[in-house]
XYZ file of C-alpha atoms in Angstrom:
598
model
C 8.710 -23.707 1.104
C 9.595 -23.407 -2.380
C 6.389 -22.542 -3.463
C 6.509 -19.712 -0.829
C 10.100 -19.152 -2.294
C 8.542 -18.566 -5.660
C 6.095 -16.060 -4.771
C 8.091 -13.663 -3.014
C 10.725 -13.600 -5.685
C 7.917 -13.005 -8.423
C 6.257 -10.414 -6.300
C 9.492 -8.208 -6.514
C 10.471 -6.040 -9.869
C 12.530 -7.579 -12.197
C 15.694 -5.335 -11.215
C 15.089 -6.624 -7.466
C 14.163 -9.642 -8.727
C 17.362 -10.418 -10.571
C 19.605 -8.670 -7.380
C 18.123 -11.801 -5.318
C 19.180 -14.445 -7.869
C 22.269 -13.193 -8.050
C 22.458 -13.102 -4.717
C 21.796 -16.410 -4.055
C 24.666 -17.535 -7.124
C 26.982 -15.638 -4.971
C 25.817 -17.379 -2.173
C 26.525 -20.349 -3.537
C 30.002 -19.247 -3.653
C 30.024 -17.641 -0.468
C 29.125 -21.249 0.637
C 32.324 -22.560 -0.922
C 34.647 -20.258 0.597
C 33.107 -21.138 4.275
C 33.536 -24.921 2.960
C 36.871 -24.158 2.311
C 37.819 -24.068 6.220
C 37.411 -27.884 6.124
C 39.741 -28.300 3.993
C 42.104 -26.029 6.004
C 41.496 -27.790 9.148
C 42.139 -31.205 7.301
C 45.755 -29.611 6.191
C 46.527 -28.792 9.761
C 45.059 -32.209 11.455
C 46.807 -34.361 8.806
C 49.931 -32.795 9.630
C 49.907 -32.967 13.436
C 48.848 -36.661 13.174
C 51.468 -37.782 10.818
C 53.767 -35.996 13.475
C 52.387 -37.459 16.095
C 51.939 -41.188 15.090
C 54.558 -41.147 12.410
C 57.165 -38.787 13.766
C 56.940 -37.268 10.570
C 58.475 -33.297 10.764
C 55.518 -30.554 10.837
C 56.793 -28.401 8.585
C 55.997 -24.493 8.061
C 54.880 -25.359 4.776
C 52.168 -27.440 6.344
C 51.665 -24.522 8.917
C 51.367 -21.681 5.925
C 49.553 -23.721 3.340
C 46.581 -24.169 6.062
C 47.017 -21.046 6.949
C 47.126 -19.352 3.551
C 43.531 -21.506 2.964
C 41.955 -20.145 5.613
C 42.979 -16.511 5.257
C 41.468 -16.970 1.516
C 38.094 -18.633 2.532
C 37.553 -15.880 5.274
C 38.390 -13.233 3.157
C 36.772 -14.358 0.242
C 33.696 -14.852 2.791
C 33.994 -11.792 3.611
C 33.647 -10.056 0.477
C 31.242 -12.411 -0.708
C 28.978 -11.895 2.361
C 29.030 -8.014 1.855
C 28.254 -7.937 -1.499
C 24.940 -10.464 -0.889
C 24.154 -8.038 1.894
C 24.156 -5.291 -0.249
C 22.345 -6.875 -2.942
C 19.528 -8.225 -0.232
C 19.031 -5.028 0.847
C 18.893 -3.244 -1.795
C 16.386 -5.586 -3.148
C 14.457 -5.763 -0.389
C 13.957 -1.890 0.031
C 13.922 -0.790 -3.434
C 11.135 -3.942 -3.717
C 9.482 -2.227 -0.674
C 9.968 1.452 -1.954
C 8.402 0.389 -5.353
C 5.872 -1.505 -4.650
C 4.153 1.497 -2.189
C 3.962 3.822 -5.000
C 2.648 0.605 -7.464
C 0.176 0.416 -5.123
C -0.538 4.188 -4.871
C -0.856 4.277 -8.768
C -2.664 1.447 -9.175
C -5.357 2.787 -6.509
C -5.951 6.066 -8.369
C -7.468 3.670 -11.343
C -9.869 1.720 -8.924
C -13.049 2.209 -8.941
C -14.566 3.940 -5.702
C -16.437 1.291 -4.873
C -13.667 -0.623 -3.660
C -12.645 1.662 -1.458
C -16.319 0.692 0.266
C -15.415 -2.411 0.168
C -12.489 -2.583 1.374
C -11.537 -0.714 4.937
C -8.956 1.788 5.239
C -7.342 -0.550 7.973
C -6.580 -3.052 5.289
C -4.990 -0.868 2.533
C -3.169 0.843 5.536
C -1.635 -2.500 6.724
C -0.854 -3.065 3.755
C 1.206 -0.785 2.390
C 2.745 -0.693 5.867
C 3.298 -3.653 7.891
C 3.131 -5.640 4.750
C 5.881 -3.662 3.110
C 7.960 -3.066 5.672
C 7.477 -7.154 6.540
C 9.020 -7.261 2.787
C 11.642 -4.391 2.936
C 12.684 -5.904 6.228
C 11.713 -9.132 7.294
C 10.766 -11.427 4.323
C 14.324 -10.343 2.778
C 16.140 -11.104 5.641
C 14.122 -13.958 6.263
C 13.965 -15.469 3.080
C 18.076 -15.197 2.595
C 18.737 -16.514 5.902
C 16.368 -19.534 4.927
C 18.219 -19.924 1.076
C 21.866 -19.581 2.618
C 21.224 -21.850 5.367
C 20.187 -24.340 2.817
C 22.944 -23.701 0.972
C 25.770 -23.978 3.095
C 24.826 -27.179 4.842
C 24.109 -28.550 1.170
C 27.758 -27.723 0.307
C 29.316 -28.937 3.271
C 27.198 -31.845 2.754
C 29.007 -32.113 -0.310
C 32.221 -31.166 0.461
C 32.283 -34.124 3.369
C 31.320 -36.892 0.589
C 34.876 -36.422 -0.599
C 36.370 -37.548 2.964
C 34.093 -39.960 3.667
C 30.610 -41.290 2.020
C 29.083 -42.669 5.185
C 29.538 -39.643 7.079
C 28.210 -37.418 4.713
C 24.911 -39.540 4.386
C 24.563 -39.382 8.595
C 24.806 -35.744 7.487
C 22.326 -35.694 4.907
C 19.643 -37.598 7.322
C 19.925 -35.439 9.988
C 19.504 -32.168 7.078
C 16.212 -34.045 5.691
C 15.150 -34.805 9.204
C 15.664 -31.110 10.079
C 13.806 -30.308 6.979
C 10.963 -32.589 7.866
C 10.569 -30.714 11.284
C 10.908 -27.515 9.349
C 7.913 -28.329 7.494
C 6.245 -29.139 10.515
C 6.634 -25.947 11.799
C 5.324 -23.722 8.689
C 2.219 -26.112 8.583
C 1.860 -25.611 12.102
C 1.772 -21.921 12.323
C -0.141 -21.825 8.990
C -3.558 -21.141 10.671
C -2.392 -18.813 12.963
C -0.249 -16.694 10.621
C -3.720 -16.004 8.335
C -5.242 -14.983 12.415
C -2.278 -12.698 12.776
C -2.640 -10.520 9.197
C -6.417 -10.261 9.968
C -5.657 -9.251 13.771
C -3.011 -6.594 12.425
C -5.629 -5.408 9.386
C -8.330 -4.598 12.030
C -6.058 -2.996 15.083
C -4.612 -0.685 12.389
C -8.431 0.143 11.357
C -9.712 0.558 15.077
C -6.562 2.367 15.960
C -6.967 4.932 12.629
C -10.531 5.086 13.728
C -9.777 6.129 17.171
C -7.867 8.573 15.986
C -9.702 10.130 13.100
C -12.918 10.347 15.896
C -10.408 11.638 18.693
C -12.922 14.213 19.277
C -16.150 12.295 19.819
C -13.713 10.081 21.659
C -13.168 12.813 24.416
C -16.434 14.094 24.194
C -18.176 11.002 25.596
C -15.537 10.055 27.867
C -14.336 6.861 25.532
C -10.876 6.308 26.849
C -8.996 3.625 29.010
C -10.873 1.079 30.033
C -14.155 2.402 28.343
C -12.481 1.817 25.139
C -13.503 -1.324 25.101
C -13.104 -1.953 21.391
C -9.855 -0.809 20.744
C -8.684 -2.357 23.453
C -10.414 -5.834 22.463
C -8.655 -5.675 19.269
C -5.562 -4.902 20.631
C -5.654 -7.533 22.864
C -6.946 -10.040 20.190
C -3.647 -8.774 18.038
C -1.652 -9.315 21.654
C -2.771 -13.130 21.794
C -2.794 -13.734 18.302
C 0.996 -12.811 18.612
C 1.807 -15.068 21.302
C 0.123 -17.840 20.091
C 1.676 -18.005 17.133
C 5.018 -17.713 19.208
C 3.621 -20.626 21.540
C 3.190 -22.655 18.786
C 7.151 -22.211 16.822
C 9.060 -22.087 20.522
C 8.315 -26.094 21.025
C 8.812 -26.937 17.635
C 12.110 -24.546 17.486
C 13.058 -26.316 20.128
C 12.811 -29.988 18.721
C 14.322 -28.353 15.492
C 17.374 -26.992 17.355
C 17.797 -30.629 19.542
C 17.806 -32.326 15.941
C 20.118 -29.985 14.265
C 22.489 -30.694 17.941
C 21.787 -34.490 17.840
C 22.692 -34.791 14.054
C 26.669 -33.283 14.891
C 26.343 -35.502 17.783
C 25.395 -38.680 15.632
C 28.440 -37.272 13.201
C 31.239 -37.431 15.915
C 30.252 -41.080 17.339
C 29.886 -42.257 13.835
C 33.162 -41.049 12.912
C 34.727 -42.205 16.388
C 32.743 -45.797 15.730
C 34.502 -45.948 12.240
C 37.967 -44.666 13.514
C 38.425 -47.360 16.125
C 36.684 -49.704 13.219
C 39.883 -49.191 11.665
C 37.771 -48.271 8.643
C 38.806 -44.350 8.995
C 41.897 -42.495 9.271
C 42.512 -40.676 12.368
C 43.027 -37.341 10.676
C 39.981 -37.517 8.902
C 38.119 -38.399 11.594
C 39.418 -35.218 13.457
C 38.051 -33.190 10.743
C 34.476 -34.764 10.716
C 34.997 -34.053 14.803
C 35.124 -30.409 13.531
C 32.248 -30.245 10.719
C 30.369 -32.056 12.957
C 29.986 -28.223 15.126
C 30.268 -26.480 11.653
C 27.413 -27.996 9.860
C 23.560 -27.324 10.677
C 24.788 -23.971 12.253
C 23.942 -22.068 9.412
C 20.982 -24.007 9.024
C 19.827 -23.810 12.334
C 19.880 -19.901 11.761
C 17.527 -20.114 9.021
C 15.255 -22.463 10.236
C 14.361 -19.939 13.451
C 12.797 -17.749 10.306
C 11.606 -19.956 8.202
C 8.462 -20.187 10.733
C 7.913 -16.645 9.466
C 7.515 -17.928 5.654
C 4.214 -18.268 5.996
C 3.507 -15.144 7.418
C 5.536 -13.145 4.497
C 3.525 -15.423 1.648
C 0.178 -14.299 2.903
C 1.253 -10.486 3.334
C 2.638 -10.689 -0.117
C -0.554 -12.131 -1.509
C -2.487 -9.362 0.195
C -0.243 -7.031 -1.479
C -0.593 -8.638 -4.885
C -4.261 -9.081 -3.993
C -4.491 -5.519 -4.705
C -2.614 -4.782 -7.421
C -5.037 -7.970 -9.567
C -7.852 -5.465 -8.495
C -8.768 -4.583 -12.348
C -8.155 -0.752 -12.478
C -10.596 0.858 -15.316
C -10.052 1.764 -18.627
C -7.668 4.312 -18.580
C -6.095 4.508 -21.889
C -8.416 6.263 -24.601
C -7.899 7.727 -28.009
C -9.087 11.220 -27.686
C -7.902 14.016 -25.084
C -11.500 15.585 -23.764
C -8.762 18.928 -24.020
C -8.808 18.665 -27.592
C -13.318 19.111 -27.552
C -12.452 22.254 -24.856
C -10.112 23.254 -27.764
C -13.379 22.497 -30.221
C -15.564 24.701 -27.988
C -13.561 27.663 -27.878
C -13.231 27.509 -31.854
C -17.264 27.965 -31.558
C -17.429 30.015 -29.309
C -15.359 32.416 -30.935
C -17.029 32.217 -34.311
C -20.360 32.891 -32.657
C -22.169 29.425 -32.099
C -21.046 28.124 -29.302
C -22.524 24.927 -29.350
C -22.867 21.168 -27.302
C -19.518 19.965 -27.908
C -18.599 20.288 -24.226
C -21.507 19.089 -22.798
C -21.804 16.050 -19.804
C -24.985 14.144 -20.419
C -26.103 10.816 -19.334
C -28.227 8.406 -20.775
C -30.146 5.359 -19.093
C -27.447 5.145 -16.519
C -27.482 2.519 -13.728
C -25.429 1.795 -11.018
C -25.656 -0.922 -8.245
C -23.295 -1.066 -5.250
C -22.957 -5.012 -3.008
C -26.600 -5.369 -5.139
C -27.786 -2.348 -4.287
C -29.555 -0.162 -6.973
C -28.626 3.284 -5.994
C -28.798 4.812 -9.798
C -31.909 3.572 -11.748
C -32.719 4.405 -15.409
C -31.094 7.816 -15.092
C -30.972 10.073 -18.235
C -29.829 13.664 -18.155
C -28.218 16.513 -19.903
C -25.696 19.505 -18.422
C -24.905 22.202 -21.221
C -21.510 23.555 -21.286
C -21.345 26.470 -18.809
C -24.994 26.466 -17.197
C -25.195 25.407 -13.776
C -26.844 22.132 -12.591
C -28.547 21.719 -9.075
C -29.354 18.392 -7.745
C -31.679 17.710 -4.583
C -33.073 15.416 -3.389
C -33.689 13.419 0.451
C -30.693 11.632 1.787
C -29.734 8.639 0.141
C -31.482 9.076 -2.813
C -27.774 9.210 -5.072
C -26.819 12.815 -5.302
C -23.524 12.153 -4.718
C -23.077 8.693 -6.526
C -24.583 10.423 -9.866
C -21.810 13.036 -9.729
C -19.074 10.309 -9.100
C -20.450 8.519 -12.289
C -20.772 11.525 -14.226
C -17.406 12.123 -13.322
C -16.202 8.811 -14.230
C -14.950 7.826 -10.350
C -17.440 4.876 -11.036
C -18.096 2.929 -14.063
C -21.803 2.760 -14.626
C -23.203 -0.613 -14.867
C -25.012 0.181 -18.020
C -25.855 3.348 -20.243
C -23.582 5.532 -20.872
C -22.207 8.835 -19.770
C -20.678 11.342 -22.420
C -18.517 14.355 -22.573
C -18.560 16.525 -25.838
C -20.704 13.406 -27.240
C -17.954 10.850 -26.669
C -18.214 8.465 -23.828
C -15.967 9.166 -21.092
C -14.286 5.821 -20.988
C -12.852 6.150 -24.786
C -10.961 9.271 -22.965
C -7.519 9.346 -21.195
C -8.649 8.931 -17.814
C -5.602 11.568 -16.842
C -6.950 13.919 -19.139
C -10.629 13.446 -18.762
C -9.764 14.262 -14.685
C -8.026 17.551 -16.088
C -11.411 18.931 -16.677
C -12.848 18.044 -13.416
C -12.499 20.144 -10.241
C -14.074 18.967 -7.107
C -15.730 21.204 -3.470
C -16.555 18.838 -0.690
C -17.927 19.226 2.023
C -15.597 17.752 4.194
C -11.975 19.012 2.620
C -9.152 17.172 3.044
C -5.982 19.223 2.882
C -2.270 17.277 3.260
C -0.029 17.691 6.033
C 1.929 20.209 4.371
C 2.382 24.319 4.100
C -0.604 25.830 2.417
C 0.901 27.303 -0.672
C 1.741 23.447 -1.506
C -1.856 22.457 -0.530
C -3.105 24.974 -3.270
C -0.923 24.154 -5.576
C -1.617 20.672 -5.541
C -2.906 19.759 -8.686
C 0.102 21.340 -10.024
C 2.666 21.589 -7.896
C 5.309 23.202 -10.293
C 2.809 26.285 -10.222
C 5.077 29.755 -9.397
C 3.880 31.569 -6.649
C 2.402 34.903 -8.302
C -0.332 31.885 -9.539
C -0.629 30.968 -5.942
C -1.379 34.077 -4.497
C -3.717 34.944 -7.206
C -5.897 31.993 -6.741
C -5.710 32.526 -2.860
C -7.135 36.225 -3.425
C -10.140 34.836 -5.485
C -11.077 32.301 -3.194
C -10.854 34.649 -0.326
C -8.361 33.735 1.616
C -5.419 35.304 1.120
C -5.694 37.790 3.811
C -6.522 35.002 6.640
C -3.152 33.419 5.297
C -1.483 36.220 5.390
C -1.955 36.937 9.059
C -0.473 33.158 10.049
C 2.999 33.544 11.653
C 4.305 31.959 8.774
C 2.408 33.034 5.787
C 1.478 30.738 2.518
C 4.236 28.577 4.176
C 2.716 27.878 7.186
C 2.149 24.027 7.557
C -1.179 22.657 8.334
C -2.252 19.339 9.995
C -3.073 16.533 8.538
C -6.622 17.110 6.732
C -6.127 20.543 7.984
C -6.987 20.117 11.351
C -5.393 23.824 12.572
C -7.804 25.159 10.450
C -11.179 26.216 10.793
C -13.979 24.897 8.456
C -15.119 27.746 6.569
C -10.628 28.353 6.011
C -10.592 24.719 5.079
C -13.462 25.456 1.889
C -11.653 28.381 0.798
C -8.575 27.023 0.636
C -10.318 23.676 -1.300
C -11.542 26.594 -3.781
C -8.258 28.231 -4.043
C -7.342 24.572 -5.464
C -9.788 24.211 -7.594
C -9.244 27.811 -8.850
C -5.561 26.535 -9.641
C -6.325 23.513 -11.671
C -9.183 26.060 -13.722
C -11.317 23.014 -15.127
C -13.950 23.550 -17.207
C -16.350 21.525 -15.044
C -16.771 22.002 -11.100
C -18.780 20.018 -9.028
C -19.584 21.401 -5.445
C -20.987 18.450 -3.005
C -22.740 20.470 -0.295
C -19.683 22.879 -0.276
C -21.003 25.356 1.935
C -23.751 23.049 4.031
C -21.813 23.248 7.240
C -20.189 26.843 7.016
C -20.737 29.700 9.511
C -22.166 33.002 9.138
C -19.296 34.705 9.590
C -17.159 32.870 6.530
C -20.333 32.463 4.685
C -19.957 35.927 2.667
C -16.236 35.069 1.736
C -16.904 32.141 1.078
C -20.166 32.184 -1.250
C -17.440 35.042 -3.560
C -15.209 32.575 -3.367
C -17.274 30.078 -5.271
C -18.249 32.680 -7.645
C -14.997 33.290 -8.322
C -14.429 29.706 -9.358
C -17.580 28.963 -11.126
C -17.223 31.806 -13.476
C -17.753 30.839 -17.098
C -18.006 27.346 -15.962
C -20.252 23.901 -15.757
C -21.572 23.661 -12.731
C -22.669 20.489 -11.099
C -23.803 21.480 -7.266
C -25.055 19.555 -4.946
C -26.809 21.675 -2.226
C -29.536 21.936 0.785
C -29.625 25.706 0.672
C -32.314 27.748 -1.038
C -30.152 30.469 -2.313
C -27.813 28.132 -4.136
C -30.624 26.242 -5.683
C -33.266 28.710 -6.655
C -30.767 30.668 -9.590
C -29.574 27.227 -11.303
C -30.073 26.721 -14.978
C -31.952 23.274 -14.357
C -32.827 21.878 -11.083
C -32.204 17.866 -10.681
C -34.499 16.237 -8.070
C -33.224 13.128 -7.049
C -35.648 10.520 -5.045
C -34.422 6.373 -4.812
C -31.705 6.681 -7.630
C -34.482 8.564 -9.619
C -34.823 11.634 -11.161
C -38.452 12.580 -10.116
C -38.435 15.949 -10.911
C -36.670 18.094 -13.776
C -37.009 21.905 -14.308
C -36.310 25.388 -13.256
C -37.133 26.849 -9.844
C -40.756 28.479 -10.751
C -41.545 25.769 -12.599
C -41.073 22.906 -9.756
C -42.461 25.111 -7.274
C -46.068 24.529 -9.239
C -45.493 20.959 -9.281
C -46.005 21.179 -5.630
C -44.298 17.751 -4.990
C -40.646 16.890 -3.648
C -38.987 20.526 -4.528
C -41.504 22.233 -3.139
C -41.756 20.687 0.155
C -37.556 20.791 0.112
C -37.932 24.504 -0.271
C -40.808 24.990 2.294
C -39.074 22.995 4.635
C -35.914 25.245 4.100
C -37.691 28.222 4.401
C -39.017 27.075 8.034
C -35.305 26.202 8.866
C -34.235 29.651 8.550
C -37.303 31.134 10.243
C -36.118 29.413 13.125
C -34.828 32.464 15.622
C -33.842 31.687 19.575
């Protein structure tokens, strides 16, 4: 338990961190002042029994000297027991708060490849049921669990001074209660690993359901048909009850002892009363701690099943942040070779100091070669195709020449320094990015835009909206540049989607723009729009486009064919059109696509 102890408290900041351990001094304190009734309670039974056996008088002072200690210890319980609220809470949320957006950092510094590795169901759960289980749970929990141990520990203590044999029936029943305790972690250990695996995949089926809600309605996949969501749901269902299956006996034999302990307390006391070995006043005050004493314990214990469950969420959380993050400090801004570049340009010689080139580059993914032996250069502000069949690493090669991967070996290099002796920050700054599928925030549009620099007036806005074409479609939306979209921009159409993805990338005006298939899936009727818009942002630029269409490909500087992580072919459009090998065939086979008619 300790153990488990120790790793949540290390797992929270050390603000939070030291909020808990003070906490728990103040607990210790707390745990005096509720001590302190004993001794109020012995004041009050001494003097009714010296009245009552001795005819002594029972005075007021007897009456307000008990009363004066108990008004103290529940007041001073009180306070004490707000304060370590506060402080819990506090901890536990700013912990939670915190450690979200630790995690968010530290997941824009991972490579992609984890991100393959690891499903979105587990990085979801994570930062939510794991964090909330902290904010929430473990705190309260874990508290319950260190104040319960602390105020039977100072009762404990508090009865040696009436009566030594007493307070060690006292301290077997707490280490027997313990013992059962134990019991009950190890018993639910098992299960609680079954229960953060059960909750990882139900919140990946249950995102995936939802992400696919259309092919979900389209083939009828719902109710009963569902039958994988609903297996996993069900498997999180059982899971759930097991585990509760499993505590509710033990619980219950926990409880009993805890019950049987006070009741071993008052016939030991009674036994040495009419010993003669015990005054009768102080064996009407071990009468009373006998109901006081594994109370507070017995509160804690009911959680302390849910230890286990809390250490292994919290090593899932800290699993990720030990995920190394790359190299992200360098010694040279890649702004400061733009800066070089202009100072060419402008005395007439514009030369290679902003140019992306690769050399020998590899790149494996779960043993997987899916880069081999690739070597390549892109001038500054020349425009790169890349081809190639699917699979073959179009879109891997632009991740590692834009540094979302670390190559395995080789090197990739920016203005003839290698991208990982640059500030990864900066080195993104000159990277702007077209997808095919966009992803736009739940959020109004003009924010969406502005994302990559969100203090951006909105003159700037507008003006990148009316290059990328779309500031008249905005326009017309009941609510203007303030309108907010879905999540991934689901009240928007595709081709609105792209140009609003450009309109970003217009913003943020890097110096490099890769386009993955921006404009594979658009319609006709957008198509004009948005083939300006991408003008519009590649305009005095390095381009880096991946792309399946002939009239995209045909005008690029240098044309990249791309076959098995290869680079099989390497020229301009006429000149890989006499090769008559992979290009060629790509292009014929487009040109038949388009003859298609209906």
């Amino acid at each position: 338990m300790f153990e488990i102890l120790r790793n949540f408290f290390n797992f929270c900041d050390k603000e939070n961190r030291n909020k808990f351990y003070a906490s728990i001094v103040l607990g210790v304190v707390n745990s005096f002042f509720m001590a302190l009734r004993i001794a109020a309670i012995a004041v009050m039974m001494q003097g009714l029994i010296r009245t009552i056996t001795q005819g002594e008088p029972f005075t007021t002072r007897t009456i307000w000297l008990s009363f004066a200690i108990m008004i103290f210890s529940v007041t001073a319980a009180i306070i004490t027991k707000k304060t370590i609220s506060m402080w819990q809470t506090e901890g536990g949320y700013r912990t939670c708060a915190k450690k979200r957006i630790e995690i968010a950092e530290h997941l824009r510094y991972i490579p992609m490849g984890y991100f393959n590795k690891n499903s979105l169901g587990q990085i979801t759960s994570v930062t939510t049921n794991t964090m909330e289980l902290v904010g929430d749970v473990a705190t309260r929990a874990v508290m319950l669990v260190m104040q319960g141990l602390l105020d039977s520990a100072l009762i404990i203590v508090m009865i040696f001074f009436f009566d030594a044999r007493i307070a060690l029936v006292a301290l077997t029943g707490f280490l027997l209660f313990q013992a059962v305790n134990v019991f009950m972690r190890l018993s639910v250990h098992g299960v609680s690993e079954e229960k953060n695996i059960a909750d990882e995949k139900q919140v990946s089926k249950i995102l995936e359901y939802i992400q696919g809600i259309a092919e979900v309605r389209a083939y009828n996949l719902t109710g009963s048909r569902s039958a994988e969501l609903n297996t996993v749901i069900n498997q999180a269902k059982n899971v759930c009850l097991k585990m509760e299956l499993r505590c509710i006996p033990i619980a219950a034999i926990q409880s009993l002892v805890a019950k049987m302990s006070g009741v071993a307390i008052m016939l030991a006391s009674l036994f040495f009363y009419l010993q003669g070995t015990m005054p009768l006043e102080n064996c009407a005050v071990m009468l009373v701690c006998s109901f006081m004493l594994f109370t507070a314990l017995e509160a804690g214990g009911n959680y302390s099943a849910l230890l286990r469950t809390i250490d292994i969420g919290v090593k899932k959380a800290q699993a990720i942040l030990d995920v190394p993050m790359m190299k992200i400090e360098g010694s040279e801004s890649p702004s400061s070779c733009a800066a070089k570049a202009e100072a060419s340009k402008e005395q007439g010689h514009f030369g290679k100091v902003n140019d992306l080139s690769a050399r020998d580059i590899s790149f494996a993914y779960d043993k997987r070669k899916i880069i081999d032996g690739v070597s390549l250069t892109i001038p500054a502000r020349t425009t790169t195709a890349i081809v190639g069949p699917s699979g073959g690493g179009k879109t891997t090669l632009c991740h590692l020449l834009a540094r979302f991967w670390d190559v395995d070996s080789g090197s990739v290099t920016l203005g003839g320094k290698n991208v990982r002796d640059y500030d990864m920050d900066s080195l993104m700054s000159n990277f702007s990015f077209v997808f095919q599928n966009v992803y736009l925030f739940h959020d109004t549009i003009a924010n969406n835009i502005r994302f990559g620099e969100p203090n951006a007036p909105m003159e700037r806005v507008i003006e990148a909206a009316k290059k990328a074409c779309c500031h008249d479609f905005i326009s017309s939306l009941p609510n203007g540049y303030d309108t907010v979209i879905g999540e991934g921009g689901a009240s928007l159409s595709g081709g609105e989607k792209q140009r609003i993805s450009i309109a970003r990338a217009i913003m943020k005006d890097a110096p490099i723009i890769i386009l993955d298939e921006a404009t594979a899936n658009v319609d006709p009727e957008n198509e004009r729009d948005l083939m300006e818009a991408v003008r519009e942002l590649t305009r005095e630029k390095t381009v880096i486009m991946i792309a399946h269409r002939l009239k995209t490909v045909r005008n690029a500087d240098q044309i990249i064919v791309l076959d098995k992580g290869k680079i099989a072919e390497q020229g301009k459009h006429d000149e890989l059109m006499k090769l008559n090998g992979i290009y060629a065939r790509f292009i014929d086979s487009r040109k038949k696509a388009v003859s298609w008619k209906i």
